[in-house]
DNA sequence: ACAAAAGTGTTCCCGCTACACCCATGA
DNA sequence: TCATGGGTGTAGCGGGAACACTTTTGT
């Protein structure tokens, strides 16, 4: 392998890899343990892996993997996600590509194409921590390798903004949910209280929630109506090409079920949910 | 160099490069020539380069270049931009990273980290087309190589959304401008008419425009007040690390003046204006 | 019957739209 | 003095925030 001299190595292209920020809703009340002050609402958790080599050996880092020329970036991200955590995300979207020379801190210069994923609560709850993979709550992260701390912050920002004009919130829950559950998700992400009455009206007014007819009892009081996310947006499947954010390019492997999921309207910015199999706005 | 067998090549990492979508406001009325129907408002133009090799030889493509391990992605994007067009963008932001295996169409599998840039009108107007570099209007693009057409579409989408909560519009003009000029930009990007009276009020109400005291005559009637973009947002320069979207990591080279520019509030999505030298929001 | 959660009503305010209007300037 | 563009006024609509209220259920 080895490159020639220093200047050759400098003008050479850097290494490239994929990393994933995986987010899931934590259990409702882990705060009775006294660790967190008194979190009124739930929190987001994410799995991290322990580094076994320098630099940052022993620190925690985002799950990651390599790129392969015969796979899409999304597939590579998915592979990285699955290989370390065996989770099935309900949402997966490119976040940003990081490539600053000094982010490697002594390692090889590295360009990281970072994705972020949402996993539904139940699946995350079933996951057992191992020696080298452990879940951490958003507000109590350990020492992180490289610039991963900032990357996570950025992913959370993206989530916070995206919740306002897309269906990401529902991806942290199962396919059906009560308005209170959804409300909890919004509060967890926003980090502040939201008027329940107005929230409920706004959600129902959006027209994207369909009453399943079921009732579900969350606490031990009156059961709540159960809804499903079903956007009315007719889905315009027109000029989209593969590899383009709006168009998913379906996995070749058949991992990731949880597929026949809602489309959503891209009100504002960028990439949509590539996990969705059909093209969308 | 050559790789071994097919499967080795498949699992090998793909090539990586940078491309840039460069946008500038076109001249006010190129429509008298009869080419375009009767464009009420200005249009966006972008420079493209002609490909001189297969695949897509002879087609037009986005300006691009290589990555170097000793340069940030932004610097590489800037270099690519400057080497082909010698322009000085007033805005530069990462757009998306494309890496689908089949986007190469017979060439080597290629991951493209795409940036988009805004150039001020006057500079773009001064630019002379060459044999291999030519400006095209948004609504009359030629045959494009690879998935570049879709990439451009995506960049335009991003611009359209970003105009609503950031200062990108001003980056298509000089450092100072009249409200009418700004209005034109908005119409060009939105592609539709916007009530001037309300527009003016909204802009002024935002508090980000400062009256310079000057007057400027655009047509040959009453001169208009000249404004400067000066966001009030106090700029929180806190925990930002280099390589992270919000933090610019200033060019090592000193190209790109046009630097002491406004910060803006990141209302919604993702990367801010990395051209801005000071950290923001 | 009481507590807790589900779900509804009502009021106020603010921002955006539409469109009418007045003012400054040069030909 | 008239045309053109700069700039202001105003009435109405609609969505969100605040918060009081009713209904359903389990203990």
Coordinates of C-alpha atoms (C1' of nucleotides) in Angstrom, one line a residue:
Chain A
X1 CA 0.0 0.0 0.0
X2 CA 1.9 3.0 1.4
X3 CA 2.0 6.3 -0.5
X4 CA 5.2 7.9 -1.6
X5 CA 6.2 11.1 0.0
X6 CA 4.4 13.6 2.1
X7 CA 3.1 15.9 -0.6
X8 CA 1.8 13.0 -2.6
X9 CA -0.1 11.9 0.4
X10 CA -1.5 15.4 0.9
X11 CA -2.9 15.7 -2.5
X12 CA -4.2 12.2 -2.4
X13 CA -7.9 11.7 -1.7
X14 CA -8.8 11.0 1.9
X15 CA -10.4 7.8 3.2
X16 CA -14.2 7.6 3.0
X17 CA -16.7 6.0 5.3
X18 CA -20.3 6.0 6.6
X19 CA -21.6 6.7 10.0
X20 CA -25.0 6.7 11.5
X21 CA -26.7 8.6 14.3
X22 CA -29.5 6.3 15.5
X23 CA -32.2 7.7 17.6
X24 CA -35.0 6.2 19.6
X25 CA -37.4 7.3 22.2
X26 CA -36.4 6.3 25.7
X27 CA -38.6 4.7 28.3
X28 CA -41.1 7.0 29.8
X29 CA -39.6 7.3 33.3
X30 CA -36.1 6.4 33.9
X31 CA -35.8 9.4 36.1
X32 CA -37.1 7.8 39.3
X33 CA -33.6 6.4 39.6
X34 CA -32.5 9.9 40.4
X35 CA -29.9 10.2 37.7
X36 CA -31.7 12.9 35.7
X37 CA -33.1 15.8 37.7
X38 CA -36.8 15.3 37.1
X39 CA -37.3 14.9 33.4
X40 CA -41.0 15.8 32.8
X41 CA -40.9 14.1 29.4
X42 CA -39.2 11.3 27.7
X43 CA -35.8 11.6 26.2
X44 CA -34.0 10.4 23.0
X45 CA -31.5 7.7 23.3
X46 CA -28.9 6.5 20.9
X47 CA -26.5 3.5 20.6
X48 CA -22.8 4.1 20.5
X49 CA -19.9 1.8 20.0
X50 CA -16.7 1.7 22.0
X51 CA -13.5 2.3 20.0
X52 CA -10.9 -0.4 20.2
X53 CA -8.1 1.4 18.5
X54 CA -6.3 4.7 18.4
X55 CA -7.1 7.5 18.2
X56 CA -9.7 7.8 20.8
X57 CA -9.4 4.2 21.9
X58 CA -11.9 3.5 24.7
X59 CA -14.0 6.5 23.8
X60 CA -17.5 6.0 22.4
X61 CA -18.3 6.7 18.8
X62 CA -21.0 6.5 16.2
X63 CA -21.6 3.2 14.5
X64 CA -19.9 3.3 11.1
X65 CA -18.7 1.2 8.2
X66 CA -17.2 1.3 4.8
X67 CA -18.4 2.3 1.4
X68 CA -18.7 -0.2 -1.4
X69 CA -18.7 0.7 -5.0
X70 CA -21.6 -1.6 -5.7
X71 CA -23.9 -0.2 -3.0
X72 CA -25.7 3.0 -2.6
X73 CA -24.8 5.2 0.2
X74 CA -28.0 4.5 1.9
X75 CA -27.4 0.8 1.7
X76 CA -23.9 1.3 3.1
X77 CA -25.4 3.3 6.0
X78 CA -28.0 0.6 6.5
X79 CA -25.3 -2.1 6.6
X80 CA -23.3 -0.1 9.1
X81 CA -26.3 0.3 11.2
X82 CA -27.3 -3.3 11.1
X83 CA -23.9 -4.8 11.6
X84 CA -23.3 -3.1 14.9
X85 CA -26.8 -2.9 16.3
X86 CA -29.0 -5.3 14.4
X87 CA -31.7 -2.7 14.4
X88 CA -34.4 -2.0 11.8
X89 CA -34.8 1.7 11.3
X90 CA -38.1 3.2 10.3
X91 CA -36.4 6.2 8.9
X92 CA -33.1 6.8 7.3
X93 CA -31.8 9.9 5.8
X94 CA -28.5 11.4 4.8
X95 CA -27.4 14.1 7.3
X96 CA -24.2 15.7 6.1
X97 CA -20.8 14.8 4.9
X98 CA -17.9 15.8 7.1
X99 CA -14.4 16.0 5.7
X100 CA -12.3 18.5 7.6
X101 CA -8.7 17.5 7.6
X102 CA -8.3 18.0 11.3
X103 CA -11.2 16.0 12.4
X104 CA -9.1 12.9 12.2
X105 CA -7.0 13.9 15.2
X106 CA -4.0 11.8 14.2
X107 CA -5.8 9.1 12.4
X108 CA -5.9 9.0 8.6
X109 CA -7.8 11.9 7.0
X110 CA -11.3 10.7 6.8
X111 CA -14.5 11.8 5.0
X112 CA -17.6 10.6 6.8
X113 CA -20.9 10.5 5.0
X114 CA -23.3 10.6 8.0
X115 CA -26.8 9.3 8.0
X116 CA -29.4 9.5 10.8
X117 CA -32.0 6.9 11.6
X118 CA -35.1 6.6 13.7
X119 CA -35.9 3.4 15.4
X120 CA -39.2 2.6 16.9
X121 CA -39.4 2.7 20.7
X122 CA -40.4 -0.9 21.2
X123 CA -37.5 -2.3 19.2
X124 CA -35.0 -0.1 21.0
X125 CA -36.4 -1.1 24.3
X126 CA -35.8 -4.8 23.5
X127 CA -32.2 -4.1 22.6
X128 CA -29.6 -5.4 25.1
X129 CA -26.5 -3.5 25.7
X130 CA -23.3 -5.3 25.1
X131 CA -19.7 -4.6 26.0
X132 CA -19.0 -2.6 23.0
X133 CA -22.4 -1.2 22.2
X134 CA -24.4 0.7 24.7
X135 CA -27.4 3.1 24.6
X136 CA -27.0 6.6 26.0
X137 CA -29.6 9.3 26.6
X138 CA -29.4 12.5 24.7
X139 CA -28.6 14.6 27.8
X140 CA -26.1 12.3 29.3
X141 CA -23.6 11.4 26.6
X142 CA -20.2 10.1 27.4
X143 CA -16.9 11.3 26.0
X144 CA -17.1 11.0 22.3
X145 CA -14.5 10.3 19.7
X146 CA -13.6 12.8 16.9
X147 CA -16.3 15.3 16.1
X148 CA -19.0 12.9 16.9
X149 CA -20.5 15.0 19.6
X150 CA -21.1 17.9 17.2
X151 CA -22.4 15.5 14.6
X152 CA -25.0 14.2 17.1
X153 CA -25.9 17.7 18.0
X154 CA -26.5 18.4 14.4
X155 CA -28.6 15.4 13.9
X156 CA -30.8 16.4 16.8
X157 CA -31.1 19.9 15.3
X158 CA -32.2 18.3 12.1
X159 CA -34.7 16.2 13.8
X160 CA -36.1 19.2 15.7
X161 CA -36.6 21.1 12.6
X162 CA -37.9 18.3 10.5
X163 CA -40.6 17.4 13.0
X164 CA -42.4 20.5 12.1
X165 CA -43.2 19.7 8.5
X166 CA -42.8 15.9 8.1
X167 CA -43.9 12.7 9.7
X168 CA -40.6 11.9 11.4
X169 CA -42.3 11.9 14.8
X170 CA -44.4 8.9 13.9
X171 CA -41.3 7.0 13.0
X172 CA -40.3 6.9 16.7
X173 CA -43.5 5.1 17.5
X174 CA -45.1 2.0 16.1
X175 CA -47.4 2.1 13.0
X176 CA -50.3 3.1 15.3
X177 CA -50.3 5.4 18.3
X178 CA -52.4 7.6 20.5
X179 CA -52.3 11.3 20.4
X180 CA -50.7 11.3 23.7
X181 CA -47.9 9.2 22.6
X182 CA -47.3 11.5 19.6
X183 CA -47.5 14.4 22.0
X184 CA -44.8 12.8 24.1
X185 CA -42.6 12.5 21.1
X186 CA -43.0 16.1 20.2
X187 CA -42.2 17.1 23.7
X188 CA -39.2 14.9 23.9
X189 CA -37.8 16.3 20.7
X190 CA -38.6 19.9 21.4
X191 CA -37.5 19.6 25.0
X192 CA -40.4 21.6 26.3
X193 CA -44.1 21.4 27.1
X194 CA -46.7 21.7 24.4
X195 CA -50.3 22.5 25.0
X196 CA -52.1 19.2 24.6
X197 CA -55.4 20.6 23.5
X198 CA -53.9 22.7 20.7
X199 CA -51.6 19.9 19.7
X200 CA -54.4 17.5 19.3
X201 CA -56.4 19.9 17.2
X202 CA -53.5 20.8 15.0
X203 CA -52.6 17.2 14.4
X204 CA -56.1 16.2 13.5
X205 CA -56.5 19.3 11.4
X206 CA -53.5 18.2 9.3
X207 CA -55.6 15.5 7.9
X208 CA -52.8 13.0 7.9
X209 CA -54.0 11.1 10.9
X210 CA -56.6 8.4 10.4
X211 CA -58.6 7.0 13.3
X212 CA -58.2 3.2 13.4
X213 CA -61.3 2.8 15.5
X214 CA -59.3 1.1 18.2
X215 CA -58.9 2.3 21.7
X216 CA -55.8 1.9 23.7
X217 CA -55.2 2.5 27.4
X218 CA -51.9 4.0 28.2
X219 CA -52.1 4.7 31.9
X220 CA -55.0 3.2 33.8
X221 CA -57.6 5.8 33.0
X222 CA -59.8 6.4 30.1
X223 CA -58.5 4.7 26.9
X224 CA -57.5 7.0 24.0
X225 CA -58.3 6.7 20.3
X226 CA -55.6 5.0 18.2
X227 CA -54.4 6.7 15.0
X228 CA -52.4 5.8 12.0
X229 CA -50.4 8.2 9.9
X230 CA -51.8 8.3 6.4
X231 CA -50.9 11.4 4.4
X232 CA -53.4 12.5 1.9
X233 CA -50.8 14.0 -0.4
X234 CA -51.5 12.0 -3.5
X235 CA -47.8 11.1 -4.1
X236 CA -46.4 12.5 -7.3
X237 CA -44.1 9.9 -8.7
X238 CA -42.7 11.8 -11.6
X239 CA -39.2 12.8 -12.6
X240 CA -37.1 11.4 -9.9
X241 CA -33.8 9.6 -10.4
X242 CA -32.1 7.1 -8.3
X243 CA -29.6 8.5 -5.8
X244 CA -31.6 11.7 -5.6
X245 CA -32.8 12.5 -2.2
X246 CA -36.4 12.3 -3.0
X247 CA -36.2 8.9 -4.6
X248 CA -35.5 5.9 -2.5
X249 CA -33.9 3.4 -4.8
X250 CA -35.1 0.5 -2.7
X251 CA -32.8 -1.8 -0.9
X252 CA -31.5 -4.7 -2.9
X253 CA -31.3 -6.7 0.3
X254 CA -34.6 -7.3 1.9
X255 CA -33.6 -6.2 5.4
X256 CA -35.7 -3.4 6.6
X257 CA -39.2 -4.3 6.4
X258 CA -41.2 -1.5 8.0
X259 CA -41.3 -0.4 4.5
X260 CA -44.8 0.3 3.3
X261 CA -44.8 3.5 5.2
X262 CA -46.3 6.9 4.7
X263 CA -44.9 9.4 2.2
X264 CA -44.8 12.9 3.4
X265 CA -44.8 16.3 2.0
X266 CA -41.4 18.0 1.8
X267 CA -42.4 21.3 2.9
X268 CA -39.1 22.9 3.4
X269 CA -35.7 21.6 2.9
X270 CA -33.9 18.6 1.7
X271 CA -33.8 14.9 1.7
X272 CA -36.9 12.9 2.3
X273 CA -37.3 9.5 3.8
X274 CA -35.3 7.3 1.5
X275 CA -36.8 4.3 3.4
X276 CA -40.0 4.9 1.6
X277 CA -40.2 2.7 -1.4
X278 CA -42.3 4.9 -3.7
X279 CA -41.3 8.2 -5.0
X280 CA -42.6 11.3 -3.4
X281 CA -42.7 15.0 -3.6
Chain B
X1 CA -2.8 0.4 -9.8
X2 CA -5.4 -2.0 -11.2
X3 CA -7.5 -4.0 -8.8
X4 CA -7.7 -7.7 -8.8
X5 CA -10.9 -9.5 -9.7
X6 CA -14.4 -8.3 -10.0
X7 CA -15.5 -9.0 -6.5
X8 CA -12.6 -7.2 -5.1
X9 CA -13.4 -4.2 -7.2
X10 CA -17.0 -4.3 -6.0
X11 CA -16.3 -4.3 -2.4
X12 CA -13.6 -1.6 -2.9
X13 CA -14.6 1.9 -2.1
X14 CA -15.8 4.1 -5.0
X15 CA -14.0 7.2 -6.3
X16 CA -14.9 10.5 -4.6
X17 CA -15.1 14.0 -6.0
X18 CA -16.7 17.4 -5.5
X19 CA -19.2 19.2 -7.8
X20 CA -20.7 22.6 -7.5
X21 CA -24.0 24.1 -8.6
X22 CA -23.3 27.7 -9.2
X23 CA -26.2 30.1 -9.4
X24 CA -26.5 33.7 -10.3
X25 CA -29.3 36.1 -11.2
X26 CA -29.6 36.6 -14.9
X27 CA -30.0 40.0 -16.6
X28 CA -33.3 41.6 -16.2
X29 CA -34.6 41.2 -19.7
X30 CA -33.1 38.7 -22.0
X31 CA -36.6 37.9 -23.2
X32 CA -37.0 40.6 -25.8
X33 CA -35.0 38.3 -28.0
X34 CA -38.0 36.1 -28.1
X35 CA -36.3 32.9 -26.9
X36 CA -38.3 32.7 -23.7
X37 CA -42.0 33.3 -24.0
X38 CA -42.3 36.5 -21.9
X39 CA -40.6 36.1 -18.7
X40 CA -42.0 38.7 -16.3
X41 CA -39.2 38.3 -13.9
X42 CA -35.5 37.5 -14.0
X43 CA -34.2 34.0 -14.1
X44 CA -31.4 32.1 -12.5
X45 CA -28.4 31.2 -14.6
X46 CA -25.6 28.7 -14.0
X47 CA -22.3 27.9 -15.6
X48 CA -21.8 24.4 -17.0
X49 CA -18.7 22.7 -18.4
X50 CA -18.6 20.6 -21.5
X51 CA -17.4 17.1 -21.0
X52 CA -14.4 16.0 -23.0
X53 CA -14.4 12.3 -22.3
X54 CA -16.7 9.4 -22.1
X55 CA -19.2 8.8 -20.7
X56 CA -21.4 11.7 -21.8
X57 CA -18.7 13.2 -23.9
X58 CA -19.9 16.5 -25.3
X59 CA -22.7 16.8 -22.8
X60 CA -22.7 19.6 -20.3
X61 CA -22.0 18.9 -16.7
X62 CA -21.5 20.6 -13.3
X63 CA -18.1 22.0 -12.6
X64 CA -16.2 19.6 -10.4
X65 CA -12.9 18.5 -9.0
X66 CA -11.0 16.2 -6.7
X67 CA -10.8 15.9 -3.0
X68 CA -7.5 16.3 -1.1
X69 CA -6.8 14.9 2.2
X70 CA -5.3 18.2 3.4
X71 CA -8.3 20.3 2.5
X72 CA -11.7 20.7 3.8
X73 CA -14.6 19.7 1.6
X74 CA -15.6 23.3 1.4
X75 CA -12.1 24.3 0.2
X76 CA -12.2 21.6 -2.4
X77 CA -15.6 22.8 -3.6
X78 CA -14.2 26.3 -3.7
X79 CA -11.2 25.2 -5.7
X80 CA -13.4 23.3 -8.1
X81 CA -15.5 26.3 -8.5
X82 CA -12.7 28.7 -9.0
X83 CA -10.6 26.6 -11.3
X84 CA -13.3 26.3 -13.9
X85 CA -15.0 29.6 -13.6
X86 CA -12.8 31.9 -11.6
X87 CA -15.8 33.2 -9.7
X88 CA -16.0 34.4 -6.2
X89 CA -19.2 33.1 -4.5
X90 CA -20.9 35.0 -1.8
X91 CA -22.4 31.8 -0.5
X92 CA -21.3 28.2 -0.4
X93 CA -23.0 25.3 1.2
X94 CA -23.0 21.6 1.0
X95 CA -26.0 20.3 -0.8
X96 CA -25.9 16.5 -0.7
X97 CA -23.7 13.6 -1.4
X98 CA -24.6 11.4 -4.2
X99 CA -23.3 7.9 -4.5
X100 CA -25.6 5.5 -6.2
X101 CA -23.7 2.8 -8.1
X102 CA -25.7 3.3 -11.3
X103 CA -25.2 7.1 -11.5
X104 CA -21.9 6.5 -13.2
X105 CA -23.4 5.1 -16.3
X106 CA -20.4 3.1 -17.4
X107 CA -17.8 5.3 -15.8
X108 CA -16.1 4.4 -12.6
X109 CA -18.4 4.3 -9.6
X110 CA -18.3 7.8 -8.2
X111 CA -19.4 9.5 -5.0
X112 CA -20.0 13.2 -5.6
X113 CA -20.1 15.6 -2.7
X114 CA -22.1 18.4 -4.1
X115 CA -22.0 22.0 -3.0
X116 CA -24.1 24.9 -4.2
X117 CA -22.9 28.5 -4.5
X118 CA -24.4 31.9 -5.1
X119 CA -22.6 34.5 -7.1
X120 CA -23.6 38.1 -7.2
X121 CA -25.2 39.3 -10.3
X122 CA -22.6 41.8 -11.4
X123 CA -19.8 39.3 -11.3
X124 CA -21.8 36.8 -13.2
X125 CA -22.7 39.4 -15.8
X126 CA -19.0 40.2 -16.3
X127 CA -18.2 36.6 -17.0
X128 CA -17.4 35.6 -20.6
X129 CA -18.5 32.3 -22.0
X130 CA -15.7 30.1 -23.3
X131 CA -15.7 27.0 -25.5
X132 CA -16.0 24.7 -22.6
X133 CA -17.7 26.8 -20.0
X134 CA -21.1 28.4 -20.7
X135 CA -23.9 29.9 -18.7
X136 CA -27.4 28.5 -19.1
X137 CA -30.7 29.8 -17.8
X138 CA -32.6 27.7 -15.3
X139 CA -35.4 27.1 -17.7
X140 CA -33.4 26.3 -20.8
X141 CA -30.8 23.8 -19.7
X142 CA -29.0 21.6 -22.3
X143 CA -28.6 17.8 -22.2
X144 CA -26.8 17.1 -19.0
X145 CA -24.4 14.4 -18.0
X146 CA -25.1 11.8 -15.3
X147 CA -27.7 12.7 -12.8
X148 CA -26.7 16.4 -12.9
X149 CA -30.0 17.5 -14.1
X150 CA -31.7 16.1 -11.0
X151 CA -28.9 17.5 -8.8
X152 CA -29.6 21.0 -10.2
X153 CA -33.2 20.6 -9.6
X154 CA -32.5 19.7 -6.0
X155 CA -30.2 22.7 -5.6
X156 CA -33.0 24.9 -6.8
X157 CA -35.4 23.3 -4.4
X158 CA -33.1 24.0 -1.6
X159 CA -32.7 27.6 -2.7
X160 CA -36.4 28.0 -2.9
X161 CA -36.9 26.7 0.6
X162 CA -34.0 28.4 2.1
X163 CA -35.0 31.8 0.9
X164 CA -37.8 31.8 3.4
X165 CA -35.8 31.8 6.5
X166 CA -32.3 32.9 5.7
X167 CA -30.5 35.7 3.9
X168 CA -29.6 33.7 0.8
X169 CA -31.5 36.1 -1.4
X170 CA -29.2 39.0 -0.6
X171 CA -26.2 36.9 -1.7
X172 CA -27.4 37.1 -5.3
X173 CA -27.1 40.9 -5.1
X174 CA -24.3 43.1 -4.0
X175 CA -23.8 44.1 -0.4
X176 CA -26.4 46.8 -0.8
X177 CA -29.6 46.8 -2.7
X178 CA -33.0 48.4 -3.1
X179 CA -36.2 46.7 -2.0
X180 CA -37.2 46.3 -5.6
X181 CA -34.0 44.4 -6.4
X182 CA -34.6 42.1 -3.5
X183 CA -38.2 41.7 -4.7
X184 CA -36.9 40.6 -8.1
X185 CA -34.7 38.0 -6.5
X186 CA -37.6 36.6 -4.6
X187 CA -39.8 36.5 -7.7
X188 CA -37.0 34.9 -9.8
X189 CA -36.6 32.2 -7.2
X190 CA -40.2 31.6 -6.5
X191 CA -41.1 31.8 -10.1
X192 CA -44.2 33.8 -9.4
X193 CA -45.3 37.3 -8.6
X194 CA -45.2 38.6 -5.1
X195 CA -47.2 41.6 -3.8
X196 CA -44.7 44.3 -3.6
X197 CA -46.4 46.3 -0.9
X198 CA -46.6 43.4 1.5
X199 CA -43.1 42.2 0.5
X200 CA -41.7 45.5 1.5
X201 CA -43.4 45.6 4.8
X202 CA -42.4 42.0 5.6
X203 CA -38.8 42.7 4.8
X204 CA -38.6 45.8 6.8
X205 CA -40.5 44.2 9.7
X206 CA -37.9 41.5 9.9
X207 CA -35.5 44.0 11.3
X208 CA -32.6 42.6 9.3
X209 CA -32.5 45.4 6.8
X210 CA -30.7 48.6 7.5
X211 CA -31.3 51.8 5.6
X212 CA -27.9 53.0 4.3
X213 CA -29.3 56.5 3.7
X214 CA -28.4 56.3 0.1
X215 CA -30.8 56.5 -2.8
X216 CA -30.4 54.6 -6.0
X217 CA -32.3 55.0 -9.2
X218 CA -33.0 51.7 -10.9
X219 CA -35.2 52.6 -13.8
X220 CA -35.5 56.3 -14.6
X221 CA -38.1 57.3 -12.1
X222 CA -38.1 58.1 -8.4
X223 CA -34.9 56.7 -6.7
X224 CA -35.4 54.0 -4.1
X225 CA -33.8 53.7 -0.7
X226 CA -30.8 51.5 -0.5
X227 CA -30.5 48.8 2.2
X228 CA -27.9 46.6 3.7
X229 CA -28.5 43.2 5.3
X230 CA -27.6 43.3 8.9
X231 CA -29.3 40.7 11.1
X232 CA -29.9 41.6 14.7
X233 CA -29.4 38.0 15.8
X234 CA -26.6 38.5 18.3
X235 CA -24.5 35.6 17.0
X236 CA -23.9 32.9 19.5
X237 CA -20.5 31.6 19.0
X238 CA -20.4 28.8 21.4
X239 CA -19.8 25.1 21.0
X240 CA -19.1 24.6 17.3
X241 CA -16.4 22.5 15.9
X242 CA -14.6 22.7 12.6
X243 CA -16.2 20.7 9.8
X244 CA -19.6 21.2 11.4
X245 CA -22.1 22.9 9.1
X246 CA -22.7 25.8 11.5
X247 CA -19.1 26.6 11.7
X248 CA -17.1 27.8 8.8
X249 CA -13.5 26.8 9.4
X250 CA -12.3 29.8 7.4
X251 CA -10.5 29.3 4.2
X252 CA -6.8 28.9 4.5
X253 CA -6.3 30.6 1.2
X254 CA -7.5 34.1 1.1
X255 CA -9.7 33.9 -2.0
X256 CA -13.2 34.7 -1.3
X257 CA -13.4 38.1 0.1
X258 CA -17.1 39.0 0.4
X259 CA -16.6 37.6 3.8
X260 CA -17.7 40.0 6.5
X261 CA -21.2 39.1 5.7
X262 CA -24.4 38.6 7.7
X263 CA -25.1 35.7 9.8
X264 CA -28.5 34.3 9.7
X265 CA -30.9 32.4 11.9
X266 CA -31.2 28.8 11.0
X267 CA -34.9 28.5 11.3
X268 CA -35.4 25.2 9.8
X269 CA -33.0 22.8 8.4
X270 CA -29.4 22.2 7.9
X271 CA -26.2 23.7 6.9
X272 CA -25.7 27.4 7.3
X273 CA -23.5 29.6 5.2
X274 CA -20.0 28.3 5.7
X275 CA -18.7 31.3 3.8
X276 CA -19.4 33.4 6.9
X277 CA -16.3 33.6 8.9
X278 CA -17.8 33.8 12.4
X279 CA -19.8 31.1 14.0
X280 CA -23.5 31.6 14.1
X281 CA -26.7 30.5 15.7
Chain C
dA1 C1' -67.6 10.2 44.2
dC2 C1' -63.2 11.3 43.1
dA3 C1' -59.0 11.4 40.4
dA4 C1' -56.9 11.2 36.0
dA5 C1' -56.8 11.4 31.5
dA6 C1' -59.5 12.1 27.0
dG7 C1' -61.5 15.3 24.4
dT8 C1' -64.1 20.1 23.2
dG9 C1' -65.2 25.2 23.1
dT10 C1' -64.2 30.0 23.2
dT11 C1' -61.5 34.1 23.1
dC12 C1' -57.7 36.9 21.8
dC13 C1' -54.0 38.2 19.1
dC14 C1' -50.9 38.5 15.3
dG15 C1' -49.4 38.0 10.7
dC16 C1' -50.4 37.6 6.2
dT17 C1' -53.3 38.9 1.9
dA18 C1' -55.6 41.9 -1.1
dC19 C1' -56.1 46.1 -2.8
dA20 C1' -56.8 51.1 -2.6
dC21 C1' -54.4 55.0 -2.0
dC22 C1' -50.8 59.0 -1.8
dC23 C1' -46.0 60.8 -2.9
dA24 C1' -41.7 61.8 -5.6
dT25 C1' -39.5 62.2 -9.8
dG26 C1' -38.2 62.8 -14.8
dA27 C1' -39.8 63.3 -19.5
Chain D
dT1 C1' -49.2 67.2 -16.4
dC2 C1' -48.7 62.6 -16.9
dA3 C1' -46.6 58.2 -16.5
dT4 C1' -43.9 55.4 -13.6
dG5 C1' -42.3 53.5 -9.8
dG6 C1' -41.6 54.4 -4.5
dG7 C1' -44.0 54.0 -0.5
dT8 C1' -48.2 53.9 3.1
dG9 C1' -53.1 52.6 5.0
dT10 C1' -56.5 49.5 6.1
dA11 C1' -60.0 45.9 6.4
dG12 C1' -60.6 41.0 6.6
dC13 C1' -59.4 36.3 7.2
dG14 C1' -57.2 32.3 9.4
dG15 C1' -54.2 29.9 12.3
dG16 C1' -52.0 29.5 16.7
dA17 C1' -51.7 30.3 22.0
dA18 C1' -54.1 30.3 26.3
dC19 C1' -57.0 28.3 29.2
dA20 C1' -61.7 27.0 30.9
dC21 C1' -64.6 23.4 30.4
dT22 C1' -67.1 18.6 29.7
dT23 C1' -66.8 13.6 29.2
dT24 C1' -65.2 9.0 30.1
dT25 C1' -63.1 5.6 32.6
dG26 C1' -60.9 3.0 36.8
dT27 C1' -60.4 2.7 41.7

